[in-house]
mmCIF file of C-alpha atoms in Angstrom:
data_model
loop_
_atom_site.group_PDB
_atom_site.id
_atom_site.type_symbol
_atom_site.label_atom_id
_atom_site.label_comp_id
_atom_site.label_asym_id
_atom_site.label_seq_id
_atom_site.Cartn_x
_atom_site.Cartn_y
_atom_site.Cartn_z
ATOM 1 C CA MET A 1 0.000 0.000 0.000
ATOM 2 C CA LEU A 2 0.972 3.649 -0.318
ATOM 3 C CA VAL A 3 1.253 6.023 2.626
ATOM 4 C CA ILE A 4 0.619 9.570 1.399
ATOM 5 C CA ASN A 5 1.442 12.340 3.832
ATOM 6 C CA GLN A 6 0.045 15.824 4.328
ATOM 7 C CA ASN A 7 2.614 17.623 2.181
ATOM 8 C CA GLU A 8 1.995 15.203 -0.687
ATOM 9 C CA VAL A 9 -1.767 15.662 -0.395
ATOM 10 C CA ALA A 10 -1.314 19.425 -0.728
ATOM 11 C CA GLU A 11 0.952 18.881 -3.739
ATOM 12 C CA LEU A 12 -1.268 16.347 -5.519
ATOM 13 C CA LEU A 13 -4.757 17.733 -4.814
ATOM 14 C CA ALA A 14 -4.994 21.174 -6.399
ATOM 15 C CA MET A 15 -8.133 23.099 -5.443
ATOM 16 C CA GLU A 16 -9.275 23.411 -9.050
ATOM 17 C CA SER A 17 -8.961 19.650 -9.563
ATOM 18 C CA CYS A 18 -10.759 18.975 -6.289
ATOM 19 C CA ILE A 19 -13.708 21.155 -7.328
ATOM 20 C CA THR A 20 -14.101 19.005 -10.438
ATOM 21 C CA VAL A 21 -13.842 15.780 -8.401
ATOM 22 C CA MET A 22 -16.398 17.007 -5.846
ATOM 23 C CA GLU A 23 -18.887 18.053 -8.517
ATOM 24 C CA SER A 24 -18.706 14.581 -10.033
ATOM 25 C CA VAL A 25 -18.985 12.595 -6.797
ATOM 26 C CA LEU A 26 -21.861 14.685 -5.408
ATOM 27 C CA LYS A 27 -23.763 14.048 -8.621
ATOM 28 C CA ASP A 28 -23.011 10.312 -8.337
ATOM 29 C CA LEU A 29 -24.127 10.230 -4.700
ATOM 30 C CA SER A 30 -27.507 11.814 -5.395
ATOM 31 C CA ALA A 31 -27.947 9.437 -8.355
ATOM 32 C CA GLY A 32 -27.304 6.369 -6.178
ATOM 33 C CA GLN A 33 -23.997 5.544 -7.864
ATOM 34 C CA ALA A 34 -21.998 6.104 -4.680
ATOM 35 C CA ILE A 35 -22.877 4.796 -1.238
ATOM 36 C CA GLN A 36 -22.034 5.939 2.257
ATOM 37 C CA SER A 37 -23.132 5.340 5.827
ATOM 38 C CA LEU A 38 -24.135 8.079 8.205
ATOM 39 C CA ARG A 39 -21.161 9.306 10.186
ATOM 40 C CA GLN A 40 -20.603 7.388 13.432
ATOM 41 C CA VAL A 41 -19.485 9.600 16.292
ATOM 42 C CA LEU A 42 -17.783 8.574 19.531
ATOM 43 C CA PRO A 43 -17.975 11.435 22.072
ATOM 44 C CA LEU A 44 -14.884 12.064 24.174
ATOM 45 C CA HIS A 45 -14.241 14.657 26.881
ATOM 46 C CA GLN A 46 -14.582 18.477 26.570
ATOM 47 C CA GLY A 47 -16.801 18.264 23.493
ATOM 48 C CA ASN A 48 -14.163 16.381 21.491
ATOM 49 C CA LEU A 49 -14.996 13.365 19.351
ATOM 50 C CA ILE A 50 -13.774 10.610 17.055
ATOM 51 C CA GLY A 51 -15.703 10.125 13.817
ATOM 52 C CA LEU A 52 -15.889 7.157 11.437
ATOM 53 C CA MET A 53 -17.080 7.833 7.870
ATOM 54 C CA PRO A 54 -17.255 4.840 5.465
ATOM 55 C CA GLY A 55 -18.149 4.933 1.781
ATOM 56 C CA PHE A 56 -18.134 3.070 -1.547
ATOM 57 C CA LEU A 57 -17.400 4.751 -4.879
ATOM 58 C CA GLN A 58 -18.821 2.301 -7.408
ATOM 59 C CA SER A 59 -17.548 3.970 -10.567
ATOM 60 C CA GLU A 60 -13.943 3.811 -9.350
ATOM 61 C CA GLU A 61 -14.268 0.410 -7.640
ATOM 62 C CA VAL A 62 -12.897 1.728 -4.368
ATOM 63 C CA ALA A 63 -14.223 1.661 -0.818
ATOM 64 C CA GLY A 64 -12.833 2.998 2.404
ATOM 65 C CA ALA A 65 -13.328 5.122 5.453
ATOM 66 C CA LYS A 66 -12.194 8.346 6.982
ATOM 67 C CA ILE A 67 -11.281 8.241 10.664
ATOM 68 C CA ILE A 68 -11.090 11.721 12.106
ATOM 69 C CA SER A 69 -10.665 13.408 15.458
ATOM 70 C CA VAL A 70 -12.531 16.686 15.984
ATOM 71 C CA PHE A 71 -11.031 18.529 18.933
ATOM 72 C CA PRO A 72 -12.445 22.044 19.413
ATOM 73 C CA SER A 73 -10.450 22.085 22.667
ATOM 74 C CA ASN A 74 -7.268 22.382 20.575
ATOM 75 C CA GLN A 75 -8.104 26.006 19.779
ATOM 76 C CA GLY A 76 -5.177 28.180 20.820
ATOM 77 C CA SER A 77 -2.857 25.211 21.407
ATOM 78 C CA GLY A 78 -1.193 25.252 17.999
ATOM 79 C CA LEU A 79 -2.743 21.885 17.136
ATOM 80 C CA PRO A 80 -5.415 21.579 14.412
ATOM 81 C CA SER A 81 -9.009 20.898 15.423
ATOM 82 C CA HIS A 82 -9.419 18.218 12.716
ATOM 83 C CA GLN A 83 -6.888 15.389 12.317
ATOM 84 C CA GLY A 84 -7.157 11.957 10.758
ATOM 85 C CA LEU A 85 -6.665 9.692 7.785
ATOM 86 C CA VAL A 86 -8.509 8.111 4.874
ATOM 87 C CA THR A 87 -8.134 4.422 4.022
ATOM 88 C CA LEU A 88 -8.593 3.291 0.433
ATOM 89 C CA PHE A 89 -9.475 -0.322 -0.498
ATOM 90 C CA ASP A 90 -9.923 -2.024 -3.865
ATOM 91 C CA SER A 91 -13.620 -2.966 -3.771
ATOM 92 C CA SER A 92 -13.161 -5.981 -6.069
ATOM 93 C CA THR A 93 -10.360 -7.659 -4.084
ATOM 94 C CA GLY A 94 -10.426 -6.028 -0.643
ATOM 95 C CA VAL A 95 -6.745 -5.052 -0.995
ATOM 96 C CA LEU A 96 -5.698 -2.021 1.046
ATOM 97 C CA LYS A 97 -4.356 0.420 -1.543
ATOM 98 C CA ALA A 98 -3.489 3.503 0.477
ATOM 99 C CA VAL A 99 -3.582 5.417 3.732
ATOM 100 C CA VAL A 100 -3.845 9.137 3.061
ATOM 101 C CA ASP A 101 -3.567 12.115 5.400
ATOM 102 C CA GLY A 102 -7.099 13.261 6.227
ATOM 103 C CA GLN A 103 -6.462 16.708 7.679
ATOM 104 C CA LYS A 104 -5.391 18.280 4.407
ATOM 105 C CA ILE A 105 -8.080 16.432 2.452
ATOM 106 C CA THR A 106 -10.677 17.903 4.837
ATOM 107 C CA ALA A 107 -9.335 21.413 4.341
ATOM 108 C CA ILE A 108 -9.309 21.205 0.553
ATOM 109 C CA ARG A 109 -12.450 19.176 -0.190
ATOM 110 C CA THR A 110 -14.657 21.162 2.221
ATOM 111 C CA ALA A 111 -13.870 24.386 0.396
ATOM 112 C CA ALA A 112 -14.144 22.656 -2.979
ATOM 113 C CA VAL A 113 -17.691 21.507 -2.155
ATOM 114 C CA SER A 114 -18.586 25.061 -1.135
ATOM 115 C CA ALA A 115 -17.174 26.210 -4.462
ATOM 116 C CA VAL A 116 -19.437 23.756 -6.300
ATOM 117 C CA ALA A 117 -22.450 25.110 -4.400
ATOM 118 C CA THR A 118 -21.347 28.678 -5.115
ATOM 119 C CA ARG A 119 -20.917 27.948 -8.811
ATOM 120 C CA TYR A 120 -24.528 26.724 -9.025
ATOM 121 C CA LEU A 121 -26.232 29.097 -6.566
ATOM 122 C CA ALA A 122 -24.435 32.444 -6.259
ATOM 123 C CA ARG A 123 -25.272 35.312 -8.569
ATOM 124 C CA GLU A 124 -23.019 35.453 -11.620
ATOM 125 C CA ASP A 125 -22.076 39.048 -10.749
ATOM 126 C CA ALA A 126 -21.148 38.249 -7.120
ATOM 127 C CA GLU A 127 -17.994 40.193 -6.278
ATOM 128 C CA VAL A 128 -17.908 40.880 -2.514
ATOM 129 C CA LEU A 129 -16.989 37.937 -0.282
ATOM 130 C CA ALA A 130 -17.316 37.825 3.517
ATOM 131 C CA ILE A 131 -15.473 35.159 5.505
ATOM 132 C CA LEU A 132 -16.338 34.608 9.157
ATOM 133 C CA GLY A 133 -13.341 32.887 10.710
ATOM 134 C CA THR A 134 -9.611 32.924 9.986
ATOM 135 C CA GLY A 135 -8.473 29.316 10.360
ATOM 136 C CA GLU A 136 -7.476 26.736 7.781
ATOM 137 C CA GLN A 137 -10.969 26.580 6.303
ATOM 138 C CA ALA A 138 -11.050 30.349 5.894
ATOM 139 C CA LYS A 139 -7.881 30.197 3.827
ATOM 140 C CA SER A 140 -9.041 27.298 1.681
ATOM 141 C CA HIS A 141 -12.464 28.887 1.165
ATOM 142 C CA LEU A 142 -10.872 32.094 -0.058
ATOM 143 C CA GLU A 143 -8.854 30.116 -2.607
ATOM 144 C CA ALA A 144 -11.936 28.198 -3.720
ATOM 145 C CA MET A 145 -14.228 31.222 -4.020
ATOM 146 C CA LEU A 146 -11.677 33.038 -6.176
ATOM 147 C CA LEU A 147 -11.839 30.133 -8.632
ATOM 148 C CA VAL A 148 -15.612 30.259 -9.180
ATOM 149 C CA ARG A 149 -16.463 33.978 -8.987
ATOM 150 C CA SER A 150 -14.714 37.246 -9.886
ATOM 151 C CA ILE A 151 -14.155 38.533 -6.351
ATOM 152 C CA ARG A 152 -12.927 42.138 -6.097
ATOM 153 C CA GLU A 153 -13.234 42.591 -2.328
ATOM 154 C CA VAL A 154 -12.970 40.275 0.674
ATOM 155 C CA ARG A 155 -14.158 41.139 4.171
ATOM 156 C CA VAL A 156 -12.869 38.996 7.010
ATOM 157 C CA TRP A 157 -13.994 38.824 10.643
ATOM 158 C CA SER A 158 -12.500 37.024 13.623
ATOM 159 C CA ARG A 159 -13.204 37.162 17.338
ATOM 160 C CA THR A 160 -9.490 37.985 17.639
ATOM 161 C CA LEU A 161 -8.642 41.133 15.681
ATOM 162 C CA ALA A 162 -4.963 40.206 15.452
ATOM 163 C CA LYS A 163 -5.844 36.950 13.675
ATOM 164 C CA ALA A 164 -7.959 38.834 11.156
ATOM 165 C CA ARG A 165 -5.074 41.210 10.457
ATOM 166 C CA ASP A 166 -2.654 38.307 10.045
ATOM 167 C CA PHE A 167 -5.101 36.698 7.595
ATOM 168 C CA GLN A 168 -5.384 39.979 5.722
ATOM 169 C CA ALA A 169 -1.623 40.367 5.367
ATOM 170 C CA GLU A 170 -0.925 36.773 4.339
ATOM 171 C CA MET A 171 -3.830 36.247 1.950
ATOM 172 C CA SER A 172 -3.682 39.645 0.230
ATOM 173 C CA ARG A 173 -0.026 38.948 -0.607
ATOM 174 C CA LYS A 174 -0.831 35.436 -1.817
ATOM 175 C CA TYR A 175 -3.810 36.241 -4.035
ATOM 176 C CA GLY A 176 -3.475 39.954 -4.805
ATOM 177 C CA VAL A 177 -7.062 40.673 -3.729
ATOM 178 C CA ASP A 178 -8.277 43.530 -1.530
ATOM 179 C CA ILE A 179 -8.994 42.215 1.975
ATOM 180 C CA LEU A 180 -10.640 44.396 4.599
ATOM 181 C CA VAL A 181 -10.728 43.548 8.302
ATOM 182 C CA ALA A 182 -14.228 43.990 9.715
ATOM 183 C CA GLU A 183 -14.575 44.883 13.384
ATOM 184 C CA SER A 184 -18.047 43.311 13.555
ATOM 185 C CA ILE A 185 -19.841 40.489 11.764
ATOM 186 C CA GLN A 186 -22.506 42.909 10.600
ATOM 187 C CA GLU A 187 -19.855 45.125 8.999
ATOM 188 C CA ALA A 188 -18.417 42.074 7.242
ATOM 189 C CA VAL A 189 -21.661 40.689 5.820
ATOM 190 C CA ASN A 190 -23.821 43.765 5.094
ATOM 191 C CA PRO A 191 -22.405 44.343 1.570
ATOM 192 C CA ALA A 192 -21.528 40.702 0.855
ATOM 193 C CA ASP A 193 -22.699 38.765 -2.206
ATOM 194 C CA ILE A 194 -21.188 35.544 -0.828
ATOM 195 C CA ILE A 195 -20.731 34.645 2.847
ATOM 196 C CA CYS A 196 -18.678 31.709 4.126
ATOM 197 C CA THR A 197 -19.143 30.801 7.794
ATOM 198 C CA VAL A 198 -16.140 28.721 8.843
ATOM 199 C CA THR A 199 -16.097 29.228 12.609
ATOM 200 C CA ALA A 200 -15.877 26.863 15.566
ATOM 201 C CA SER A 201 -18.943 28.481 17.121
ATOM 202 C CA THR A 202 -21.774 26.384 18.560
ATOM 203 C CA GLU A 203 -24.093 29.435 18.772
ATOM 204 C CA PRO A 204 -25.344 31.659 15.922
ATOM 205 C CA VAL A 205 -22.869 34.183 14.597
ATOM 206 C CA LEU A 206 -24.837 35.187 11.488
ATOM 207 C CA LYS A 207 -28.208 36.933 11.730
ATOM 208 C CA GLY A 208 -30.816 37.108 9.008
ATOM 209 C CA GLU A 209 -31.432 40.814 9.619
ATOM 210 C CA TRP A 210 -27.924 41.563 8.345
ATOM 211 C CA LEU A 211 -28.305 39.879 4.949
ATOM 212 C CA LYS A 212 -28.765 41.782 1.721
ATOM 213 C CA PRO A 213 -31.054 40.425 -1.022
ATOM 214 C CA GLY A 214 -29.378 38.000 -3.413
ATOM 215 C CA VAL A 215 -26.625 36.821 -1.081
ATOM 216 C CA HIS A 216 -25.391 33.226 -1.165
ATOM 217 C CA ILE A 217 -24.190 31.576 2.069
ATOM 218 C CA ASN A 218 -21.891 28.589 2.539
ATOM 219 C CA ALA A 219 -22.218 27.354 6.147
ATOM 220 C CA VAL A 220 -19.691 24.644 6.988
ATOM 221 C CA GLY A 221 -18.582 25.193 10.589
ATOM 222 C CA ALA A 222 -21.153 23.485 12.821
ATOM 223 C CA CYS A 223 -21.520 19.732 12.303
ATOM 224 C CA ARG A 224 -23.600 18.480 15.250
ATOM 225 C CA ALA A 225 -27.329 18.533 15.929
ATOM 226 C CA ALA A 226 -26.976 20.872 18.924
ATOM 227 C CA ASP A 227 -24.596 23.318 17.222
ATOM 228 C CA ARG A 228 -25.213 26.069 14.680
ATOM 229 C CA GLU A 229 -23.615 29.147 13.137
ATOM 230 C CA LEU A 230 -26.812 30.655 11.680
ATOM 231 C CA ASP A 231 -29.795 32.102 13.502
ATOM 232 C CA SER A 232 -33.232 30.777 12.636
ATOM 233 C CA GLU A 233 -34.147 33.876 10.645
ATOM 234 C CA THR A 234 -31.218 33.324 8.287
ATOM 235 C CA VAL A 235 -32.413 29.800 7.538
ATOM 236 C CA ARG A 236 -36.048 30.926 7.184
ATOM 237 C CA LEU A 237 -35.133 33.584 4.625
ATOM 238 C CA ALA A 238 -33.024 31.269 2.481
ATOM 239 C CA LYS A 239 -33.552 28.566 -0.098
ATOM 240 C CA LEU A 240 -31.708 25.755 1.662
ATOM 241 C CA TYR A 241 -29.545 23.127 -0.074
ATOM 242 C CA VAL A 242 -27.478 20.411 1.613
ATOM 243 C CA ASP A 243 -24.731 17.961 0.719
ATOM 244 C CA ARG A 244 -26.806 14.974 1.930
ATOM 245 C CA LEU A 245 -30.401 14.888 3.181
ATOM 246 C CA GLU A 246 -29.779 12.018 5.605
ATOM 247 C CA SER A 247 -26.893 13.902 7.188
ATOM 248 C CA ALA A 248 -28.862 17.149 7.488
ATOM 249 C CA HIS A 249 -31.798 15.385 9.111
ATOM 250 C CA ASN A 250 -29.525 13.811 11.731
ATOM 251 C CA GLU A 251 -26.583 16.157 12.236
ATOM 252 C CA SER A 252 -27.325 19.746 11.218
ATOM 253 C CA GLY A 253 -28.244 22.072 14.053
ATOM 254 C CA ASP A 254 -28.520 24.881 11.514
ATOM 255 C CA TYR A 255 -31.531 22.994 10.092
ATOM 256 C CA LEU A 256 -32.832 21.042 13.095
ATOM 257 C CA ILE A 257 -33.006 23.901 15.601
ATOM 258 C CA PRO A 258 -35.216 26.238 13.508
ATOM 259 C CA LEU A 259 -37.250 23.166 12.531
ATOM 260 C CA ASN A 260 -37.861 22.310 16.195
ATOM 261 C CA GLU A 261 -38.678 25.965 16.905
ATOM 262 C CA GLY A 262 -41.366 25.870 14.218
ATOM 263 C CA VAL A 263 -39.663 28.614 12.223
ATOM 264 C CA ILE A 264 -39.363 26.322 9.174
ATOM 265 C CA THR A 265 -41.088 23.109 8.088
ATOM 266 C CA SER A 266 -39.623 19.737 7.163
ATOM 267 C CA GLY A 267 -39.948 20.666 3.488
ATOM 268 C CA HIS A 268 -37.687 23.702 3.786
ATOM 269 C CA ILE A 269 -34.693 21.906 2.262
ATOM 270 C CA ILE A 270 -34.908 22.217 -1.525
ATOM 271 C CA GLY A 271 -32.606 19.223 -2.011
ATOM 272 C CA GLU A 272 -29.029 18.042 -2.383
ATOM 273 C CA ILE A 273 -26.347 19.838 -4.367
ATOM 274 C CA GLY A 274 -25.912 16.656 -6.425
ATOM 275 C CA GLU A 275 -29.551 16.911 -7.503
ATOM 276 C CA LEU A 276 -28.991 20.530 -8.481
ATOM 277 C CA ILE A 277 -25.956 19.582 -10.577
ATOM 278 C CA SER A 278 -28.069 16.974 -12.367
ATOM 279 C CA GLY A 279 -30.834 19.491 -13.008
ATOM 280 C CA ASN A 280 -33.393 17.546 -10.963
ATOM 281 C CA ILE A 281 -34.219 20.437 -8.598
ATOM 282 C CA GLU A 282 -34.431 24.177 -9.086
ATOM 283 C CA GLY A 283 -31.618 26.553 -8.227
ATOM 284 C CA ARG A 284 -31.641 30.321 -7.937
ATOM 285 C CA ALA A 285 -34.725 31.709 -9.667
ATOM 286 C CA THR A 286 -34.261 35.455 -9.118
ATOM 287 C CA ALA A 287 -31.427 37.863 -8.412
ATOM 288 C CA ASP A 288 -32.895 38.780 -5.010
ATOM 289 C CA GLU A 289 -33.269 35.274 -3.606
ATOM 290 C CA ILE A 290 -31.088 34.325 -0.647
ATOM 291 C CA THR A 291 -29.517 30.896 -1.121
ATOM 292 C CA LEU A 292 -27.883 28.759 1.555
ATOM 293 C CA PHE A 293 -25.669 25.696 1.280
ATOM 294 C CA LYS A 294 -25.241 23.732 4.502
ATOM 295 C CA GLY A 295 -22.239 21.420 4.240
ATOM 296 C CA LEU A 296 -21.601 18.767 6.879
ATOM 297 C CA GLY A 297 -18.795 16.895 5.119
ATOM 298 C CA LEU A 298 -19.325 13.449 3.650
ATOM 299 C CA ALA A 299 -17.396 10.196 3.583
ATOM 300 C CA ILE A 300 -17.810 9.959 -0.168
ATOM 301 C CA GLU A 301 -16.114 13.335 -0.626
ATOM 302 C CA ASP A 302 -13.065 12.156 1.329
ATOM 303 C CA LEU A 303 -13.008 8.872 -0.574
ATOM 304 C CA ALA A 304 -13.165 10.567 -3.973
ATOM 305 C CA ALA A 305 -10.423 12.993 -2.981
ATOM 306 C CA ALA A 306 -8.213 10.185 -1.621
ATOM 307 C CA ASN A 307 -8.725 8.136 -4.783
ATOM 308 C CA PHE A 308 -7.733 11.094 -6.961
ATOM 309 C CA ILE A 309 -4.632 11.627 -4.810
ATOM 310 C CA TYR A 310 -3.732 7.930 -4.981
ATOM 311 C CA ASN A 311 -3.955 7.870 -8.776
ATOM 312 C CA GLU A 312 -1.793 10.986 -9.011
ATOM 313 C CA ALA A 313 0.722 9.507 -6.564
ATOM 314 C CA VAL A 314 1.029 6.311 -8.610
ATOM 315 C CA LYS A 315 1.484 8.299 -11.804
ATOM 316 C CA LEU A 316 4.096 10.640 -10.289
ATOM 317 C CA GLN A 317 5.734 8.008 -8.040
ATOM 318 C CA LYS A 318 4.889 9.827 -4.827
ATOM 319 C CA GLY A 319 4.132 8.377 -1.394
ATOM 320 C CA ILE A 320 5.890 5.644 0.547
ATOM 321 C CA GLU A 321 5.186 2.066 -0.464
ATOM 322 C CA ILE A 322 4.814 -0.334 2.434
ATOM 323 C CA ALA A 323 4.380 -4.121 2.378
ATOM 324 C CA PHE A 324 1.409 -4.362 4.754
#
């Protein structure tokens, strides 16, 4: 088998390639051509957890699982909140083909999925981007958004002003785009055409009263039924799309909490992004509609990304081969 480390993942999985891979696998998933189980979660102490995410990509004849630790308690320690690996098996023989770093896959594929949603849902003339958060996902989301829309201005907010200024300095040099540091969330999102919420918050940070008509939102931070980044009014105002209906119904506090409050009904979700790609559900109908993509992260996304990386590694003779 091949062991493919974090640096090799970053080298082999370009964001633009990952967007293409994610678009394809999300379409396959909604069409029943890829299979996954609902994420299994083992709670630990201090709100930390271990997650197991298995899947089967029929078209590529590979199966596998992502094993990931989610440790919000690592904030401020210098350690990442998400760490793990993806295993890749040949589905016709059961042979273990590869073990691939999962942390970098998570960073890249999460933003790539948001980019797919943005490509299909954001206004074509969207040019102002707001990012709430300054961690790894904030950086990868900036890269991804720049690939699918002509962004002229970025507004970034963080609870820690110094982190927002560091993000501004680093990312404006890297991408040559104007980045403004917002002192409040409202200041960041008021003029935004696209908003990415990539925080570790378990309580709403984004309020519906701050949104301008026509905005598109990618919400990817909260991933448990009791946690959310969006207030109920935001969800009520928006046409809501998800990566997977089963996951949203079981894991998304951004959907479940307003549902339990009676603010929205069970039919509020328009459908899955894969269905939108296939043309089976409607997308944005008017320039003033608010659209919302709630991404929870799926096993099949990690599997497709790992398979792409494995094929590139074989072709370019990367990774470490181990007789297992």
